[in-house]
CSV table of C-alpha atoms in Angstrom, one decimal:
chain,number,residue,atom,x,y,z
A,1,UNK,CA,132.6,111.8,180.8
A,2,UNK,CA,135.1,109.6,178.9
A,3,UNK,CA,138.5,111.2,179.8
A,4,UNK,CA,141.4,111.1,176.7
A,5,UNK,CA,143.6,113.2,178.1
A,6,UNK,CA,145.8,110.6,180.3
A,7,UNK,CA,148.8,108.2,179.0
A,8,UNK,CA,148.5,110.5,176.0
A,9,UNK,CA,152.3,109.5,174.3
A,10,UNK,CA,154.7,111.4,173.6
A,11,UNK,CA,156.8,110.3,170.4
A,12,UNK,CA,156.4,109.9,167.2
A,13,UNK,CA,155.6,106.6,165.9
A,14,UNK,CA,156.9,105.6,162.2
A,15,UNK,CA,154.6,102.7,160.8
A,16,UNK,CA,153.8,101.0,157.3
A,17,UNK,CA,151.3,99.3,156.0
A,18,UNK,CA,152.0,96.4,153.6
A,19,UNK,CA,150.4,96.1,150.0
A,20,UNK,CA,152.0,92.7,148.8
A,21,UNK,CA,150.2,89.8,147.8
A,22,UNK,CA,150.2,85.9,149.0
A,23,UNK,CA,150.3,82.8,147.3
A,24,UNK,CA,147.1,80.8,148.1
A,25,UNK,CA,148.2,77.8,150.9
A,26,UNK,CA,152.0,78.9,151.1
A,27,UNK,CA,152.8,79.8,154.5
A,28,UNK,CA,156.6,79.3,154.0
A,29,UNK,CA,156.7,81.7,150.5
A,30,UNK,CA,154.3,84.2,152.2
A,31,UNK,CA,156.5,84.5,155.0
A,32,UNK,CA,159.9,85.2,153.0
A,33,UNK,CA,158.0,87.6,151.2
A,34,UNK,CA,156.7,89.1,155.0
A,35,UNK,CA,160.6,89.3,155.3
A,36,UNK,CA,161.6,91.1,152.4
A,37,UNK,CA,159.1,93.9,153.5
A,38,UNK,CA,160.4,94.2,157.4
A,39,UNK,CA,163.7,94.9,155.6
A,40,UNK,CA,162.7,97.2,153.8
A,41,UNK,CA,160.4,98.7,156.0
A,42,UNK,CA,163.3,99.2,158.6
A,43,UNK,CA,165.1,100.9,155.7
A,44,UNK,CA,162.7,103.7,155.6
A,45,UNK,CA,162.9,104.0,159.7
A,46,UNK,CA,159.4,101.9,160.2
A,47,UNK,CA,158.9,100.7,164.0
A,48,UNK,CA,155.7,98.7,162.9
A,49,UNK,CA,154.8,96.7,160.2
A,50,UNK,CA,151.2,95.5,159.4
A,51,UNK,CA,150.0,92.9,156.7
A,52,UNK,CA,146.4,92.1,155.5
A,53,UNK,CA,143.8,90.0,156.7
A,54,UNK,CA,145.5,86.2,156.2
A,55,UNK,CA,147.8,87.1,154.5
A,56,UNK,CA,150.3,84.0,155.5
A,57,UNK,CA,147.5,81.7,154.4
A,58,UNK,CA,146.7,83.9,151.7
A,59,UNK,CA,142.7,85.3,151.1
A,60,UNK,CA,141.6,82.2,149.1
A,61,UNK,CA,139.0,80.6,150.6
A,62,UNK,CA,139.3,77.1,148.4
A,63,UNK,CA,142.3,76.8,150.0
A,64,UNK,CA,141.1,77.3,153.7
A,65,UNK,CA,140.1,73.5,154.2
A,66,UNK,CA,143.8,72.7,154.0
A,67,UNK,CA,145.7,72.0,157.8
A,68,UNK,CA,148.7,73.4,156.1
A,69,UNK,CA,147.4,76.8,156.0
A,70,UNK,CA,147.5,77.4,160.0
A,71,UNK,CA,150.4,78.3,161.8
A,72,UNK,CA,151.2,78.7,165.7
A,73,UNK,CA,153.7,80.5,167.2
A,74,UNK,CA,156.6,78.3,167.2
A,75,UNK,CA,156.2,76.8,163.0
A,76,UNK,CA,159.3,76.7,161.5
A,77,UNK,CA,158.2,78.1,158.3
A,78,UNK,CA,157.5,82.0,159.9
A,79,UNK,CA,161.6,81.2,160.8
A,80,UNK,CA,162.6,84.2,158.1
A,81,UNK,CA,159.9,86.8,159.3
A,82,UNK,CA,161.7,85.9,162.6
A,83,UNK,CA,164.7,86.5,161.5
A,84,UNK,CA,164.0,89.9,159.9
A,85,UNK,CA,162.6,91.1,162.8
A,86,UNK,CA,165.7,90.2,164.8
A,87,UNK,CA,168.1,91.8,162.6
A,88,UNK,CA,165.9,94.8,161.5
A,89,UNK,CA,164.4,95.9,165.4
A,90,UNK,CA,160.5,96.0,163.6
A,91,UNK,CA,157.7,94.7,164.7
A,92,UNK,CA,155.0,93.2,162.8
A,93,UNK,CA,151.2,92.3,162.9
A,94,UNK,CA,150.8,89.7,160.3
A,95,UNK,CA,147.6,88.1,159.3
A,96,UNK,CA,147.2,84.0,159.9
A,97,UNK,CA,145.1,81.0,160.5
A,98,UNK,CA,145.6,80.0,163.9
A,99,UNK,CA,143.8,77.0,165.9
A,100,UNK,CA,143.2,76.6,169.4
A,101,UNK,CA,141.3,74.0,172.0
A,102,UNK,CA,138.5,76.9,171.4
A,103,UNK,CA,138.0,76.7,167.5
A,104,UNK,CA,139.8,78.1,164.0
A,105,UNK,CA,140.6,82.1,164.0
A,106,UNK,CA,141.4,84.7,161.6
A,107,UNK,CA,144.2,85.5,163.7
A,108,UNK,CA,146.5,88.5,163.8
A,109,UNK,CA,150.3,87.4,165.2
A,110,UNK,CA,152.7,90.0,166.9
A,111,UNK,CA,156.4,89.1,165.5
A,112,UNK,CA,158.7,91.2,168.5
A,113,UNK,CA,162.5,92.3,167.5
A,114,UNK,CA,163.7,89.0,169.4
A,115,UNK,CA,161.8,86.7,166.7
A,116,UNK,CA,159.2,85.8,169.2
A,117,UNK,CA,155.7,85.3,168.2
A,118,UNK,CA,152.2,86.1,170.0
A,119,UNK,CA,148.8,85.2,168.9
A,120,UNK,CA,146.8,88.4,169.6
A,121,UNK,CA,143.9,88.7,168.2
A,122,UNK,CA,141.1,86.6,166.6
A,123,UNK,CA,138.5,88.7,164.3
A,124,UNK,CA,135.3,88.8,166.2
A,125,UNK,CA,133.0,89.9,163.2
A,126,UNK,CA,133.1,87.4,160.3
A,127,UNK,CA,131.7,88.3,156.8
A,128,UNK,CA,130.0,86.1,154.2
A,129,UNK,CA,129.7,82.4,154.2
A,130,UNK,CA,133.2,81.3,153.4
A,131,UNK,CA,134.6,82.5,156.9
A,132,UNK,CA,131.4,81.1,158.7
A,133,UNK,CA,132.1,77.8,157.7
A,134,UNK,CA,136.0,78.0,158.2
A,135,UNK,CA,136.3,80.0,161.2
A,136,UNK,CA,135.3,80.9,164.5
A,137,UNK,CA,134.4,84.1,166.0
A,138,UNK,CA,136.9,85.6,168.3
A,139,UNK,CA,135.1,86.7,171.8
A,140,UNK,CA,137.2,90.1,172.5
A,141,UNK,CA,138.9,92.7,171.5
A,142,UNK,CA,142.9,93.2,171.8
A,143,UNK,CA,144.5,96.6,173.1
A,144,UNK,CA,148.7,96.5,172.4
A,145,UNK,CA,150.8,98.8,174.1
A,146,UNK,CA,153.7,100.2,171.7
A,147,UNK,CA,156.0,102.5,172.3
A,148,UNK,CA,153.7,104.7,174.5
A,149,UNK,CA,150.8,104.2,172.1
A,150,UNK,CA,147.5,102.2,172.8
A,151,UNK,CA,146.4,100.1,169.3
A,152,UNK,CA,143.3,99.0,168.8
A,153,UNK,CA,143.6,95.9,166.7
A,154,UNK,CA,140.5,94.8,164.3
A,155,UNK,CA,140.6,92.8,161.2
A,156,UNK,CA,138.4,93.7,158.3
A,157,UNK,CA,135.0,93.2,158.4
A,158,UNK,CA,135.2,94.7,162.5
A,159,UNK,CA,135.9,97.6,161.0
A,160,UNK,CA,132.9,98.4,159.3
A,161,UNK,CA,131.0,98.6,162.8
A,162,UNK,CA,131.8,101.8,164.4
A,163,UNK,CA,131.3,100.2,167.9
A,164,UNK,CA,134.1,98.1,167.4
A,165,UNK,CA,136.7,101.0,167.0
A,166,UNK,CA,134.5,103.1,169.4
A,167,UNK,CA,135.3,100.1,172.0
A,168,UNK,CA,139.0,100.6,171.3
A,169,UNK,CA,138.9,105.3,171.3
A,170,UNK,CA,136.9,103.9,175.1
A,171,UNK,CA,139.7,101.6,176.3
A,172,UNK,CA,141.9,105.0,175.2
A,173,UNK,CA,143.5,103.7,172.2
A,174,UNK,CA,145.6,106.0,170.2
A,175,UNK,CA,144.9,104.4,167.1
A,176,UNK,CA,143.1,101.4,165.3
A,177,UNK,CA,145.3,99.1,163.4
A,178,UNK,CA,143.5,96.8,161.1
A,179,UNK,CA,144.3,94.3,158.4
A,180,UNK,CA,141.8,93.5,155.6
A,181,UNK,CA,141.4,92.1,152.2
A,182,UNK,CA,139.0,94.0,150.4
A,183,UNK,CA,137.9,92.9,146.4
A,184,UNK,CA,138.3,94.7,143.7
A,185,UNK,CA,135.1,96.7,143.4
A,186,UNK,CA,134.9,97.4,147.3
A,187,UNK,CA,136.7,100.5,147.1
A,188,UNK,CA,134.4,103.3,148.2
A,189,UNK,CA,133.7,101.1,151.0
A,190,UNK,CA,137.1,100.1,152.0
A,191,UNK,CA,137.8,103.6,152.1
A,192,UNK,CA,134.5,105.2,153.6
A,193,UNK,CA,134.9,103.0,156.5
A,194,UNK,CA,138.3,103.5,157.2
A,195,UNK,CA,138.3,107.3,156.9
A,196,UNK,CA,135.3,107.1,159.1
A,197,UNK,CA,136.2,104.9,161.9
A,198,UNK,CA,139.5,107.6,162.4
A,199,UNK,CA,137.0,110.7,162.3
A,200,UNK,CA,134.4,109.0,164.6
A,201,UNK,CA,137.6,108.9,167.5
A,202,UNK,CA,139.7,110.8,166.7
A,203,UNK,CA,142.2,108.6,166.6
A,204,UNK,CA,144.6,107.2,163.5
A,205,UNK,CA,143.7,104.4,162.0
A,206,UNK,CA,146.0,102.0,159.9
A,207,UNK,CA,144.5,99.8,157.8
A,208,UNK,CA,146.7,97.4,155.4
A,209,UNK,CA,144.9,95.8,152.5
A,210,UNK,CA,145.4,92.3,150.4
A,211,UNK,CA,146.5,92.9,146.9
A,212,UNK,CA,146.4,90.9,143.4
A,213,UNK,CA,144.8,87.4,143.5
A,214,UNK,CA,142.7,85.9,140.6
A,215,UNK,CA,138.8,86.5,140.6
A,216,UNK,CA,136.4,86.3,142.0
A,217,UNK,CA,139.4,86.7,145.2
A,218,UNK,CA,141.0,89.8,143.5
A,219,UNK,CA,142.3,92.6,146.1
A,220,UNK,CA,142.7,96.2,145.6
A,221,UNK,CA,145.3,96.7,148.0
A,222,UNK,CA,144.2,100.2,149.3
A,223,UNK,CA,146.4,99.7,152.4
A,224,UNK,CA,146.7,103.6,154.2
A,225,UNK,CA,147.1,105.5,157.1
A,226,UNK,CA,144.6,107.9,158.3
A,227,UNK,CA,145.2,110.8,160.6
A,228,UNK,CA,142.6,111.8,163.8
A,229,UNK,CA,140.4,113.9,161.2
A,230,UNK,CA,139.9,111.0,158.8
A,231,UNK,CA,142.7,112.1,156.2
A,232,UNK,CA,145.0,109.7,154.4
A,233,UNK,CA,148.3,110.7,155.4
A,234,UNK,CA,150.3,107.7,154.5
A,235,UNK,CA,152.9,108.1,151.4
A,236,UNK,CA,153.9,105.1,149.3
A,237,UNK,CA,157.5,103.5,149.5
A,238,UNK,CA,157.3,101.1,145.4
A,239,UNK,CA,154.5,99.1,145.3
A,240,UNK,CA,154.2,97.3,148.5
A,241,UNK,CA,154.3,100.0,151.4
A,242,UNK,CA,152.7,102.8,152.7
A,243,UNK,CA,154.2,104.8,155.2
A,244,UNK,CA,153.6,107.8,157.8
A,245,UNK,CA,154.1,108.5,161.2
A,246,UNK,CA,151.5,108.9,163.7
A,247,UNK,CA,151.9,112.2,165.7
A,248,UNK,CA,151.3,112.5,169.2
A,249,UNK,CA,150.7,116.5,168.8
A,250,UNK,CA,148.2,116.5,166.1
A,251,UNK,CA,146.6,113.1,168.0
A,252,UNK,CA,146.3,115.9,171.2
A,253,UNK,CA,145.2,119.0,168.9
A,254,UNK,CA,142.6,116.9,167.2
A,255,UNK,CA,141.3,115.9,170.2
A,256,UNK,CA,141.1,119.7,171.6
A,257,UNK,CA,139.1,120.8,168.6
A,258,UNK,CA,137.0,117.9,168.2
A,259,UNK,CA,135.7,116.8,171.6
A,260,UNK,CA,133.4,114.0,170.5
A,261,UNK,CA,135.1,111.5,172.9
A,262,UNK,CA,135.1,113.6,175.6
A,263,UNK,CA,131.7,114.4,175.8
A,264,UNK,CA,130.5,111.2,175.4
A,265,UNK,CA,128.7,110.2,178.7
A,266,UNK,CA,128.8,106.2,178.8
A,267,UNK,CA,128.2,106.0,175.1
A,268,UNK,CA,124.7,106.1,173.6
A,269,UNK,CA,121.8,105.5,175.5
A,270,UNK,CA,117.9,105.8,175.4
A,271,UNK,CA,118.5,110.1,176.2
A,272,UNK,CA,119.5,110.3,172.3
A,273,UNK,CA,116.0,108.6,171.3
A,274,UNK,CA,112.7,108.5,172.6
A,275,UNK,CA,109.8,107.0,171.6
A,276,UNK,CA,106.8,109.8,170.9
């Protein structure tokens, strides 16, 4: 039996999801715009900030060849995100470009309240051509501990398979926190998925989604935050947040009522299907 009961946490955690766009290959603008948003983000209480998938780069793959769209941890132009996070107390997952002796990642970077910046994960599932060609896969999966709660992190297109947030419900995440950048066009999809992945674990899920760009890279920017039954909970703040706080007693009810994870004996194995 998979046991969910232990390390449950215990306070309320107040996150947002960003809906702002990037400006293909500007690190430095996409950064002070990063900033703006932890402000106010920390205005309306927010503990934890996510952006979209690349979204200091920017989702623009004739761009992507381009050195000056990576960053690592210590570039000078993420110097305002820093700063906001110093004075503000939030901390935020930001999508990037990062390189490394082991190849090119979509990357997801932890800013912490004292400016400092961690590379923490690299997106294992890469979709379509463009990010073959650009990018490595990433070889495993990130758990961060915040504030009592276990996040799962994932990156868009690990999202749409359910083992990859089932991974994260088995290492007794509380919640899956993913950034994306879904089209215009993609947004039964974006949501399905999304809505899914939190009903399949019973956990929240918060998913923050690019926004704007010109075609054929245009972005819906459905960024939300789903509760443990699969409901979007998340309320916006203008145009560029969404915001809701992830409960620990509804997290605990939800998994009373709904014992999926529970009763899941070492996840699926040949006892579900046999061959006749």
């Amino acid at each position: 039996m998979v046991d969910v009961t232990h390390h449950a946490p215990v306070h309320r955690l107040r996150v947002a999801a960003a809906r702002a766009a990037s400006v293909p290959g500007e690190v430095g603008d996409n950064a002070r715009t990063a900033a703006a948003l932890v402000r106010l983000a920390h205005r309306h209480g927010v503990r934890l900030l996510v952006f979209g998938e690349l979204f200091l780069p920017g989702y623009h793959p004739p761009t992507w060849a381009s050195p000056a769209c990576d960053v690592d941890v210590d570039d000078e132009r993420l110097e305002p995100l820093r700063q906001a996070a110093r004075d503000t107390g939030v901390t935020v997952l930001v999508g990037a470009s990062v390189r490394s002796p082991g190849g090119r990642f979509i990357a997801t970077l932890l800013v912490d309240p004292q400016g400092a910046v961690r590379d923490v994960y690299h997106k294992q599932n890469l979709c379509g051509p463009d990010e073959n060609r650009w990018f490595t896969p990433g070889t495993h999966g990130s758990t961060l501990s915040f504030d009592g709660w276990r996040l799962g992190l994932g990156i868009c297109y690990d999202a749409t398979f359910p083992e990859h947030a089932r991974a994260a419900a088995l290492d007794g995440c509380h919640a899956y926190v993913t950034g994306g950048a879904y089209v215009v066009g993609g947004e039964h999809r974006r949501d399905t998925y999304h809505s899914a992945r939190a009903l399949d674990n019973t956990f929240y899920v918060v998913f923050a989604d690019a926004v704007g760009g010109a075609a054929p890279w245009t972005f819906g920017g459905g960024s939300r935050v789903y509760d443990p039954e699969g409901r979007a909970v998340s309320e916006p703040v203008g145009d560029d947040l969404v915001v809701a706080e992830l409960d620990p007693e509804e997290l605990r009810r939800t998994r009373q009522e709904h014992t999926m994870l529970a009763d899941l004996a070492g996840g699926p194995s040949p006892r579900y299907f046999t061959e006749l």
